[in-house]
Amino acid sequence: MSHVFPRQINAPPIKAVASEGCYIIGEDGKHYLDGSGGAAVSCLGHGDVQIIEAIKQQTEALAFAHTGFFTSAPAEELADLLIKHAPAGLDRVYFVSGGSEAVEAAIKLARQFHVENGEPQRRHIIARRQSYHGNTLGALAVGGNQWRRAQFEPILIDVTHISPCYEYVDRKADETAVDYGQRAAQELEDEILRLGPDKVMAFVAEPVVGATMGAVPAVEGYFKRIRNICDTYGVLLILDEVMCGMGRTGHLFACDAEGISPDILCIAKGLGAGYQPIGAMLCSKTIYDTIGSGTGFFQHGHTYLAHPVACAAGLAVVNAILDRKLLKAANTRSAQLFAALNGAFGQNPYIGDIRGRGMFIGLEIVKDRETKTPFEPGLGIAAKVKKAAFEAGLICYPMSGTRDGKTGDHVLLAPAFTFSEQHSSELVEKLEATFFSVLSGTGRSY
Ligand code: PLP
């Protein structure tokens, strides 16, 4: 009898006992191909000796020193390295233990900035529907995914949500991608004006939407317009790269592809690559200096801020991504994987869209490819895909509610940047078997 509180009380997970490269091994000896890095975490694969060695050395040298008293060499070095490669204007790094903590810190920093900048009336946050920003109460309130929010709604802070940039479904037939992006971005300006242009503190978005939509990048020009609107109204732009950052899209920072810089940026997952729990919030010099010349104190903090061992792991991971040229590798492997997926599912009647960027790929499952009609939510397609894939020895990340938080299904893939062509073939084969077993009984000829 286990005393661990699992995610699914009625379906406790099997025990993992080891991991090796792109596989996790169960206690029955079965090898599971890690096609999603868990949830876009394990970007280097498993058992990387360099990262393990960095953790060992740091644990021996200094396992913990509270940030109320000390900084540490790995925290300093990792901050320098991140800022060296970060989008222009970002200057300081606040290390936390995961994605939700990074988003919480970002929300509070945005609010404190406006208070210390003489605009305490700025209190509204705008985010996007179908986004996920974490499960702590502040981050959950910012997220726009209906089923995750539903039962907690009465205790969430008030955040308003505009449409995501979702070309596959929302672009009109007679509209160019760029025109569609401008129309979608215009919703931000309309919402700022509705709430009061001097009352909005921040806009929060994922550059490539991950868990809730399945690797959906924005169309060209969308984020440039968003940046422009934020600048016009003094609204801080918070980009959540917890899932899509740290090389996942083939860029170290996902917003590099958009040619913009946020005021605050959140990273996690790939930063520790699963070797240590670590996240970070990066902020601009302007924000930092405003608080520095004001109270001089960010009213926030956790016990494990900038944990030395977590920072040592993060430092080793980012160095590995850069030194091993894994951004280039991720782009090459991405092209191979996209080709394999398009070859296998490009004409599949149930796969409406294969999208993404770098090693961050989504497949949207539909009932009817021509009309893009999703399956009825009651069929639980994503849950069935997850179960069947796992039985076939594949870890992938399917999710329902792609369209509006209730309907729609997708599968998210986020393999290690070290995924080989054989791994891609194995993934596609297992996914083919999975889709066949789940979808061939749903009515249309397969
Ligand atoms: N933000 C995004 C975009 C995420 O995808 C996630 C997790 O999936 C989070 C925040 C929350 O991160 P964590 O689960 O580490 O708290």
PDB file of N, CA, C and O in Angstrom, residues 133-199:
ATOM      1  N   HIS A 133      -0.301  28.631 -17.277  1.00  0.00           N
ATOM      2  CA  HIS A 133       0.822  29.328 -16.663  1.00  0.00           C
ATOM      3  C   HIS A 133       1.188  28.732 -15.300  1.00  0.00           C
ATOM      4  O   HIS A 133       2.001  29.313 -14.588  1.00  0.00           O
ATOM      5  N   GLY A 134       0.570  27.608 -14.929  1.00  0.00           N
ATOM      6  CA  GLY A 134       0.933  26.978 -13.669  1.00  0.00           C
ATOM      7  C   GLY A 134      -0.287  26.739 -12.801  1.00  0.00           C
ATOM      8  O   GLY A 134      -1.390  27.185 -13.107  1.00  0.00           O
ATOM      9  N   ASN A 135      -0.073  26.051 -11.699  1.00  0.00           N
ATOM     10  CA  ASN A 135      -1.193  25.592 -10.873  1.00  0.00           C
ATOM     11  C   ASN A 135      -1.314  26.286  -9.517  1.00  0.00           C
ATOM     12  O   ASN A 135      -2.266  26.037  -8.783  1.00  0.00           O
ATOM     13  N   THR A 136      -0.340  27.116  -9.143  1.00  0.00           N
ATOM     14  CA  THR A 136      -0.518  27.896  -7.912  1.00  0.00           C
ATOM     15  C   THR A 136      -1.591  28.946  -8.202  1.00  0.00           C
ATOM     16  O   THR A 136      -1.866  29.253  -9.368  1.00  0.00           O
ATOM     17  N   LEU A 137      -2.179  29.526  -7.162  1.00  0.00           N
ATOM     18  CA  LEU A 137      -3.399  30.310  -7.390  1.00  0.00           C
ATOM     19  C   LEU A 137      -3.218  31.509  -8.325  1.00  0.00           C
ATOM     20  O   LEU A 137      -4.072  31.755  -9.173  1.00  0.00           O
ATOM     21  N   GLY A 138      -2.107  32.236  -8.181  1.00  0.00           N
ATOM     22  CA  GLY A 138      -1.890  33.386  -9.070  1.00  0.00           C
ATOM     23  C   GLY A 138      -1.697  32.936 -10.508  1.00  0.00           C
ATOM     24  O   GLY A 138      -2.302  33.479 -11.432  1.00  0.00           O
ATOM     25  N   ALA A 139      -0.856  31.937 -10.692  1.00  0.00           N
ATOM     26  CA  ALA A 139      -0.571  31.432 -12.035  1.00  0.00           C
ATOM     27  C   ALA A 139      -1.816  30.791 -12.653  1.00  0.00           C
ATOM     28  O   ALA A 139      -2.074  30.939 -13.853  1.00  0.00           O
ATOM     29  N   LEU A 140      -2.611  30.126 -11.832  1.00  0.00           N
ATOM     30  CA  LEU A 140      -3.843  29.499 -12.327  1.00  0.00           C
ATOM     31  C   LEU A 140      -4.840  30.566 -12.787  1.00  0.00           C
ATOM     32  O   LEU A 140      -5.526  30.406 -13.798  1.00  0.00           O
ATOM     33  N   ALA A 141      -4.875  31.671 -12.047  1.00  0.00           N
ATOM     34  CA  ALA A 141      -5.778  32.769 -12.412  1.00  0.00           C
ATOM     35  C   ALA A 141      -5.372  33.381 -13.746  1.00  0.00           C
ATOM     36  O   ALA A 141      -6.220  33.741 -14.565  1.00  0.00           O
ATOM     37  N   VAL A 142      -4.079  33.464 -13.975  1.00  0.00           N
ATOM     38  CA  VAL A 142      -3.591  34.038 -15.230  1.00  0.00           C
ATOM     39  C   VAL A 142      -3.880  33.079 -16.385  1.00  0.00           C
ATOM     40  O   VAL A 142      -4.242  33.499 -17.491  1.00  0.00           O
ATOM     41  N   GLY A 143      -3.753  31.797 -16.154  1.00  0.00           N
ATOM     42  CA  GLY A 143      -4.013  30.796 -17.187  1.00  0.00           C
ATOM     43  C   GLY A 143      -5.457  30.864 -17.665  1.00  0.00           C
ATOM     44  O   GLY A 143      -6.357  31.230 -16.925  1.00  0.00           O
ATOM     45  N   GLY A 144      -5.633  30.486 -18.927  1.00  0.00           N
ATOM     46  CA  GLY A 144      -6.971  30.643 -19.506  1.00  0.00           C
ATOM     47  C   GLY A 144      -7.652  29.334 -19.833  1.00  0.00           C
ATOM     48  O   GLY A 144      -8.559  29.291 -20.657  1.00  0.00           O
ATOM     49  N   ASN A 145      -7.218  28.257 -19.196  1.00  0.00           N
ATOM     50  CA  ASN A 145      -7.787  26.958 -19.529  1.00  0.00           C
ATOM     51  C   ASN A 145      -8.954  26.644 -18.608  1.00  0.00           C
ATOM     52  O   ASN A 145      -8.779  26.502 -17.388  1.00  0.00           O
ATOM     53  N   GLN A 146     -10.137  26.543 -19.205  1.00  0.00           N
ATOM     54  CA  GLN A 146     -11.360  26.467 -18.409  1.00  0.00           C
ATOM     55  C   GLN A 146     -11.407  25.310 -17.426  1.00  0.00           C
ATOM     56  O   GLN A 146     -11.743  25.483 -16.263  1.00  0.00           O
ATOM     57  N   TRP A 147     -11.081  24.102 -17.872  1.00  0.00           N
ATOM     58  CA  TRP A 147     -11.278  22.975 -16.934  1.00  0.00           C
ATOM     59  C   TRP A 147     -10.299  22.990 -15.774  1.00  0.00           C
ATOM     60  O   TRP A 147     -10.605  22.540 -14.673  1.00  0.00           O
ATOM     61  N   ARG A 148      -9.115  23.561 -15.999  1.00  0.00           N
ATOM     62  CA  ARG A 148      -8.169  23.645 -14.882  1.00  0.00           C
ATOM     63  C   ARG A 148      -8.638  24.672 -13.850  1.00  0.00           C
ATOM     64  O   ARG A 148      -8.375  24.566 -12.663  1.00  0.00           O
ATOM     65  N   ARG A 149      -9.322  25.723 -14.343  1.00  0.00           N
ATOM     66  CA  ARG A 149      -9.726  26.816 -13.470  1.00  0.00           C
ATOM     67  C   ARG A 149     -11.042  26.551 -12.745  1.00  0.00           C
ATOM     68  O   ARG A 149     -11.234  27.027 -11.619  1.00  0.00           O
ATOM     69  N   ALA A 150     -11.947  25.809 -13.439  1.00  0.00           N
ATOM     70  CA  ALA A 150     -13.369  25.784 -13.066  1.00  0.00           C
ATOM     71  C   ALA A 150     -13.653  25.730 -11.559  1.00  0.00           C
ATOM     72  O   ALA A 150     -14.274  26.634 -11.015  1.00  0.00           O
ATOM     73  N   GLN A 151     -13.167  24.705 -10.870  1.00  0.00           N
ATOM     74  CA  GLN A 151     -13.591  24.562  -9.469  1.00  0.00           C
ATOM     75  C   GLN A 151     -12.934  25.579  -8.529  1.00  0.00           C
ATOM     76  O   GLN A 151     -13.396  25.786  -7.408  1.00  0.00           O
ATOM     77  N   PHE A 152     -11.870  26.231  -9.013  1.00  0.00           N
ATOM     78  CA  PHE A 152     -11.181  27.211  -8.153  1.00  0.00           C
ATOM     79  C   PHE A 152     -11.584  28.649  -8.457  1.00  0.00           C
ATOM     80  O   PHE A 152     -11.141  29.581  -7.787  1.00  0.00           O
ATOM     81  N   GLU A 153     -12.427  28.798  -9.479  1.00  0.00           N
ATOM     82  CA  GLU A 153     -12.823  30.129  -9.974  1.00  0.00           C
ATOM     83  C   GLU A 153     -13.166  31.113  -8.855  1.00  0.00           C
ATOM     84  O   GLU A 153     -12.684  32.247  -8.870  1.00  0.00           O
ATOM     85  N   PRO A 154     -13.976  30.697  -7.849  1.00  0.00           N
ATOM     86  CA  PRO A 154     -14.362  31.686  -6.829  1.00  0.00           C
ATOM     87  C   PRO A 154     -13.191  32.220  -6.004  1.00  0.00           C
ATOM     88  O   PRO A 154     -13.335  33.251  -5.348  1.00  0.00           O
ATOM     89  N   ILE A 155     -12.064  31.546  -6.016  1.00  0.00           N
ATOM     90  CA  ILE A 155     -10.956  32.049  -5.184  1.00  0.00           C
ATOM     91  C   ILE A 155      -9.786  32.565  -6.036  1.00  0.00           C
ATOM     92  O   ILE A 155      -8.684  32.771  -5.529  1.00  0.00           O
ATOM     93  N   LEU A 156     -10.038  32.754  -7.346  1.00  0.00           N
ATOM     94  CA  LEU A 156      -8.956  33.252  -8.211  1.00  0.00           C
ATOM     95  C   LEU A 156      -9.016  34.770  -8.333  1.00  0.00           C
ATOM     96  O   LEU A 156     -10.110  35.346  -8.359  1.00  0.00           O
ATOM     97  N   ILE A 157      -7.836  35.403  -8.450  1.00  0.00           N
ATOM     98  CA  ILE A 157      -7.837  36.848  -8.703  1.00  0.00           C
ATOM     99  C   ILE A 157      -8.418  37.093 -10.090  1.00  0.00           C
ATOM    100  O   ILE A 157      -8.379  36.225 -10.965  1.00  0.00           O
ATOM    101  N   ASP A 158      -8.930  38.290 -10.263  1.00  0.00           N
ATOM    102  CA  ASP A 158      -9.632  38.629 -11.490  1.00  0.00           C
ATOM    103  C   ASP A 158      -8.635  38.931 -12.618  1.00  0.00           C
ATOM    104  O   ASP A 158      -7.884  39.893 -12.537  1.00  0.00           O
ATOM    105  N   VAL A 159      -8.631  38.097 -13.636  1.00  0.00           N
ATOM    106  CA  VAL A 159      -7.760  38.307 -14.801  1.00  0.00           C
ATOM    107  C   VAL A 159      -8.662  38.227 -16.025  1.00  0.00           C
ATOM    108  O   VAL A 159      -9.544  37.373 -16.071  1.00  0.00           O
ATOM    109  N   THR A 160      -8.474  39.095 -17.011  1.00  0.00           N
ATOM    110  CA  THR A 160      -9.306  38.958 -18.209  1.00  0.00           C
ATOM    111  C   THR A 160      -8.487  38.294 -19.320  1.00  0.00           C
ATOM    112  O   THR A 160      -7.248  38.396 -19.339  1.00  0.00           O
ATOM    113  N   HIS A 161      -9.197  37.608 -20.196  1.00  0.00           N
ATOM    114  CA  HIS A 161      -8.525  36.803 -21.221  1.00  0.00           C
ATOM    115  C   HIS A 161      -8.986  37.185 -22.623  1.00  0.00           C
ATOM    116  O   HIS A 161     -10.191  37.285 -22.871  1.00  0.00           O
ATOM    117  N   ILE A 162      -8.003  37.361 -23.500  1.00  0.00           N
ATOM    118  CA  ILE A 162      -8.318  37.596 -24.912  1.00  0.00           C
ATOM    119  C   ILE A 162      -8.046  36.297 -25.683  1.00  0.00           C
ATOM    120  O   ILE A 162      -7.560  35.319 -25.109  1.00  0.00           O
ATOM    121  N   SER A 163      -8.334  36.317 -26.989  1.00  0.00           N
ATOM    122  CA  SER A 163      -8.133  35.095 -27.790  1.00  0.00           C
ATOM    123  C   SER A 163      -6.650  34.762 -27.934  1.00  0.00           C
ATOM    124  O   SER A 163      -5.813  35.663 -27.979  1.00  0.00           O
ATOM    125  N   PRO A 164      -6.349  33.474 -28.058  1.00  0.00           N
ATOM    126  CA  PRO A 164      -4.978  33.112 -28.427  1.00  0.00           C
ATOM    127  C   PRO A 164      -4.767  33.405 -29.920  1.00  0.00           C
ATOM    128  O   PRO A 164      -5.730  33.694 -30.630  1.00  0.00           O
ATOM    129  N   CYS A 165      -3.528  33.289 -30.367  1.00  0.00           N
ATOM    130  CA  CYS A 165      -3.262  33.396 -31.813  1.00  0.00           C
ATOM    131  C   CYS A 165      -3.221  31.965 -32.342  1.00  0.00           C
ATOM    132  O   CYS A 165      -2.229  31.268 -32.191  1.00  0.00           O
ATOM    133  N   TYR A 166      -4.328  31.539 -32.949  1.00  0.00           N
ATOM    134  CA  TYR A 166      -4.557  30.113 -33.241  1.00  0.00           C
ATOM    135  C   TYR A 166      -4.956  30.011 -34.707  1.00  0.00           C
ATOM    136  O   TYR A 166      -6.129  29.891 -35.043  1.00  0.00           O
ATOM    137  N   GLU A 167      -3.957  30.082 -35.561  1.00  0.00           N
ATOM    138  CA  GLU A 167      -4.206  30.196 -36.996  1.00  0.00           C
ATOM    139  C   GLU A 167      -5.046  29.049 -37.549  1.00  0.00           C
ATOM    140  O   GLU A 167      -5.952  29.266 -38.358  1.00  0.00           O
ATOM    141  N   TYR A 168      -4.768  27.835 -37.116  1.00  0.00           N
ATOM    142  CA  TYR A 168      -5.441  26.653 -37.676  1.00  0.00           C
ATOM    143  C   TYR A 168      -6.964  26.774 -37.585  1.00  0.00           C
ATOM    144  O   TYR A 168      -7.680  26.381 -38.510  1.00  0.00           O
ATOM    145  N   VAL A 169      -7.457  27.352 -36.495  1.00  0.00           N
ATOM    146  CA  VAL A 169      -8.904  27.436 -36.303  1.00  0.00           C
ATOM    147  C   VAL A 169      -9.457  28.842 -36.567  1.00  0.00           C
ATOM    148  O   VAL A 169     -10.524  29.000 -37.142  1.00  0.00           O
ATOM    149  N   ASP A 170      -8.704  29.870 -36.184  1.00  0.00           N
ATOM    150  CA  ASP A 170      -9.303  31.211 -36.162  1.00  0.00           C
ATOM    151  C   ASP A 170      -9.036  32.084 -37.387  1.00  0.00           C
ATOM    152  O   ASP A 170      -9.677  33.118 -37.558  1.00  0.00           O
ATOM    153  N   ARG A 171      -8.082  31.702 -38.220  1.00  0.00           N
ATOM    154  CA  ARG A 171      -7.849  32.540 -39.404  1.00  0.00           C
ATOM    155  C   ARG A 171      -8.969  32.325 -40.412  1.00  0.00           C
ATOM    156  O   ARG A 171      -9.319  31.193 -40.716  1.00  0.00           O
ATOM    157  N   LYS A 172      -9.527  33.435 -40.923  1.00  0.00           N
ATOM    158  CA  LYS A 172     -10.611  33.318 -41.912  1.00  0.00           C
ATOM    159  C   LYS A 172     -10.032  32.943 -43.271  1.00  0.00           C
ATOM    160  O   LYS A 172      -8.878  33.270 -43.566  1.00  0.00           O
ATOM    161  N   ALA A 173     -10.847  32.301 -44.077  1.00  0.00           N
ATOM    162  CA  ALA A 173     -10.375  31.803 -45.374  1.00  0.00           C
ATOM    163  C   ALA A 173      -9.843  32.936 -46.251  1.00  0.00           C
ATOM    164  O   ALA A 173      -8.890  32.745 -47.006  1.00  0.00           O
ATOM    165  N   ASP A 174     -10.443  34.125 -46.136  1.00  0.00           N
ATOM    166  CA  ASP A 174     -10.025  35.216 -47.021  1.00  0.00           C
ATOM    167  C   ASP A 174      -9.011  36.160 -46.359  1.00  0.00           C
ATOM    168  O   ASP A 174      -8.807  37.278 -46.810  1.00  0.00           O
ATOM    169  N   GLU A 175      -8.372  35.695 -45.304  1.00  0.00           N
ATOM    170  CA  GLU A 175      -7.462  36.538 -44.545  1.00  0.00           C
ATOM    171  C   GLU A 175      -6.030  36.018 -44.684  1.00  0.00           C
ATOM    172  O   GLU A 175      -5.819  34.805 -44.615  1.00  0.00           O
ATOM    173  N   THR A 176      -5.041  36.906 -44.829  1.00  0.00           N
ATOM    174  CA  THR A 176      -3.648  36.426 -44.811  1.00  0.00           C
ATOM    175  C   THR A 176      -3.264  36.136 -43.360  1.00  0.00           C
ATOM    176  O   THR A 176      -3.909  36.649 -42.428  1.00  0.00           O
ATOM    177  N   ALA A 177      -2.191  35.360 -43.197  1.00  0.00           N
ATOM    178  CA  ALA A 177      -1.735  35.039 -41.829  1.00  0.00           C
ATOM    179  C   ALA A 177      -1.381  36.320 -41.087  1.00  0.00           C
ATOM    180  O   ALA A 177      -1.722  36.487 -39.905  1.00  0.00           O
ATOM    181  N   VAL A 178      -0.712  37.230 -41.778  1.00  0.00           N
ATOM    182  CA  VAL A 178      -0.295  38.467 -41.118  1.00  0.00           C
ATOM    183  C   VAL A 178      -1.520  39.286 -40.695  1.00  0.00           C
ATOM    184  O   VAL A 178      -1.604  39.778 -39.556  1.00  0.00           O
ATOM    185  N   ASP A 179      -2.494  39.397 -41.588  1.00  0.00           N
ATOM    186  CA  ASP A 179      -3.718  40.154 -41.244  1.00  0.00           C
ATOM    187  C   ASP A 179      -4.431  39.512 -40.055  1.00  0.00           C
ATOM    188  O   ASP A 179      -4.933  40.188 -39.160  1.00  0.00           O
ATOM    189  N   TYR A 180      -4.468  38.196 -40.082  1.00  0.00           N
ATOM    190  CA  TYR A 180      -5.108  37.500 -38.953  1.00  0.00           C
ATOM    191  C   TYR A 180      -4.378  37.832 -37.642  1.00  0.00           C
ATOM    192  O   TYR A 180      -5.013  38.143 -36.623  1.00  0.00           O
ATOM    193  N   GLY A 181      -3.045  37.794 -37.674  1.00  0.00           N
ATOM    194  CA  GLY A 181      -2.248  38.076 -36.471  1.00  0.00           C
ATOM    195  C   GLY A 181      -2.520  39.483 -35.940  1.00  0.00           C
ATOM    196  O   GLY A 181      -2.628  39.692 -34.732  1.00  0.00           O
ATOM    197  N   GLN A 182      -2.655  40.441 -36.860  1.00  0.00           N
ATOM    198  CA  GLN A 182      -2.918  41.826 -36.441  1.00  0.00           C
ATOM    199  C   GLN A 182      -4.308  41.920 -35.808  1.00  0.00           C
ATOM    200  O   GLN A 182      -4.504  42.625 -34.817  1.00  0.00           O
ATOM    201  N   ARG A 183      -5.251  41.179 -36.393  1.00  0.00           N
ATOM    202  CA  ARG A 183      -6.623  41.185 -35.829  1.00  0.00           C
ATOM    203  C   ARG A 183      -6.620  40.578 -34.427  1.00  0.00           C
ATOM    204  O   ARG A 183      -7.239  41.101 -33.494  1.00  0.00           O
ATOM    205  N   ALA A 184      -5.899  39.455 -34.281  1.00  0.00           N
ATOM    206  CA  ALA A 184      -5.857  38.797 -32.962  1.00  0.00           C
ATOM    207  C   ALA A 184      -5.180  39.713 -31.934  1.00  0.00           C
ATOM    208  O   ALA A 184      -5.644  39.833 -30.788  1.00  0.00           O
ATOM    209  N   ALA A 185      -4.092  40.378 -32.327  1.00  0.00           N
ATOM    210  CA  ALA A 185      -3.362  41.255 -31.401  1.00  0.00           C
ATOM    211  C   ALA A 185      -4.207  42.474 -31.020  1.00  0.00           C
ATOM    212  O   ALA A 185      -4.097  42.995 -29.908  1.00  0.00           O
ATOM    213  N   GLN A 186      -5.062  42.906 -31.953  1.00  0.00           N
ATOM    214  CA  GLN A 186      -5.892  44.093 -31.684  1.00  0.00           C
ATOM    215  C   GLN A 186      -6.767  43.887 -30.447  1.00  0.00           C
ATOM    216  O   GLN A 186      -7.115  44.833 -29.741  1.00  0.00           O
ATOM    217  N   GLU A 187      -7.086  42.623 -30.169  1.00  0.00           N
ATOM    218  CA  GLU A 187      -7.915  42.347 -28.976  1.00  0.00           C
ATOM    219  C   GLU A 187      -7.243  42.855 -27.712  1.00  0.00           C
ATOM    220  O   GLU A 187      -7.914  43.209 -26.748  1.00  0.00           O
ATOM    221  N   LEU A 188      -5.906  42.867 -27.723  1.00  0.00           N
ATOM    222  CA  LEU A 188      -5.211  43.359 -26.523  1.00  0.00           C
ATOM    223  C   LEU A 188      -5.464  44.852 -26.347  1.00  0.00           C
ATOM    224  O   LEU A 188      -5.811  45.305 -25.241  1.00  0.00           O
ATOM    225  N   GLU A 189      -5.324  45.592 -27.422  1.00  0.00           N
ATOM    226  CA  GLU A 189      -5.550  47.042 -27.301  1.00  0.00           C
ATOM    227  C   GLU A 189      -7.005  47.318 -26.890  1.00  0.00           C
ATOM    228  O   GLU A 189      -7.266  48.139 -26.004  1.00  0.00           O
ATOM    229  N   ASP A 190      -7.923  46.586 -27.499  1.00  0.00           N
ATOM    230  CA  ASP A 190      -9.347  46.799 -27.165  1.00  0.00           C
ATOM    231  C   ASP A 190      -9.591  46.524 -25.677  1.00  0.00           C
ATOM    232  O   ASP A 190     -10.317  47.260 -25.012  1.00  0.00           O
ATOM    233  N   GLU A 191      -8.956  45.479 -25.164  1.00  0.00           N
ATOM    234  CA  GLU A 191      -9.172  45.118 -23.762  1.00  0.00           C
ATOM    235  C   GLU A 191      -8.526  46.140 -22.822  1.00  0.00           C
ATOM    236  O   GLU A 191      -9.092  46.475 -21.778  1.00  0.00           O
ATOM    237  N   ILE A 192      -7.353  46.636 -23.202  1.00  0.00           N
ATOM    238  CA  ILE A 192      -6.691  47.673 -22.392  1.00  0.00           C
ATOM    239  C   ILE A 192      -7.592  48.910 -22.334  1.00  0.00           C
ATOM    240  O   ILE A 192      -7.813  49.489 -21.258  1.00  0.00           O
ATOM    241  N   LEU A 193      -8.141  49.280 -23.467  1.00  0.00           N
ATOM    242  CA  LEU A 193      -8.995  50.478 -23.499  1.00  0.00           C
ATOM    243  C   LEU A 193     -10.273  50.253 -22.701  1.00  0.00           C
ATOM    244  O   LEU A 193     -10.776  51.152 -22.028  1.00  0.00           O
ATOM    245  N   ARG A 194     -10.782  49.026 -22.744  1.00  0.00           N
ATOM    246  CA  ARG A 194     -12.006  48.718 -21.986  1.00  0.00           C
ATOM    247  C   ARG A 194     -11.758  48.804 -20.466  1.00  0.00           C
ATOM    248  O   ARG A 194     -12.564  49.347 -19.720  1.00  0.00           O
ATOM    249  N   LEU A 195     -10.593  48.285 -20.048  1.00  0.00           N
ATOM    250  CA  LEU A 195     -10.296  48.262 -18.604  1.00  0.00           C
ATOM    251  C   LEU A 195      -9.819  49.625 -18.096  1.00  0.00           C
ATOM    252  O   LEU A 195      -9.881  49.904 -16.901  1.00  0.00           O
ATOM    253  N   GLY A 196      -9.334  50.427 -19.021  1.00  0.00           N
ATOM    254  CA  GLY A 196      -8.749  51.735 -18.639  1.00  0.00           C
ATOM    255  C   GLY A 196      -7.258  51.674 -18.881  1.00  0.00           C
ATOM    256  O   GLY A 196      -6.569  50.897 -18.209  1.00  0.00           O
ATOM    257  N   PRO A 197      -6.763  52.484 -19.829  1.00  0.00           N
ATOM    258  CA  PRO A 197      -5.368  52.368 -20.254  1.00  0.00           C
ATOM    259  C   PRO A 197      -4.348  52.584 -19.134  1.00  0.00           C
ATOM    260  O   PRO A 197      -3.242  52.068 -19.220  1.00  0.00           O
ATOM    261  N   ASP A 198      -4.731  53.278 -18.066  1.00  0.00           N
ATOM    262  CA  ASP A 198      -3.760  53.470 -16.978  1.00  0.00           C
ATOM    263  C   ASP A 198      -4.005  52.501 -15.825  1.00  0.00           C
ATOM    264  O   ASP A 198      -3.453  52.634 -14.742  1.00  0.00           O
ATOM    265  N   LYS A 199      -4.851  51.479 -16.085  1.00  0.00           N
ATOM    266  CA  LYS A 199      -5.194  50.552 -14.994  1.00  0.00           C
ATOM    267  C   LYS A 199      -4.607  49.149 -15.207  1.00  0.00           C
ATOM    268  O   LYS A 199      -4.720  48.278 -14.367  1.00  0.00           O
TER     269      LYS A 199
END
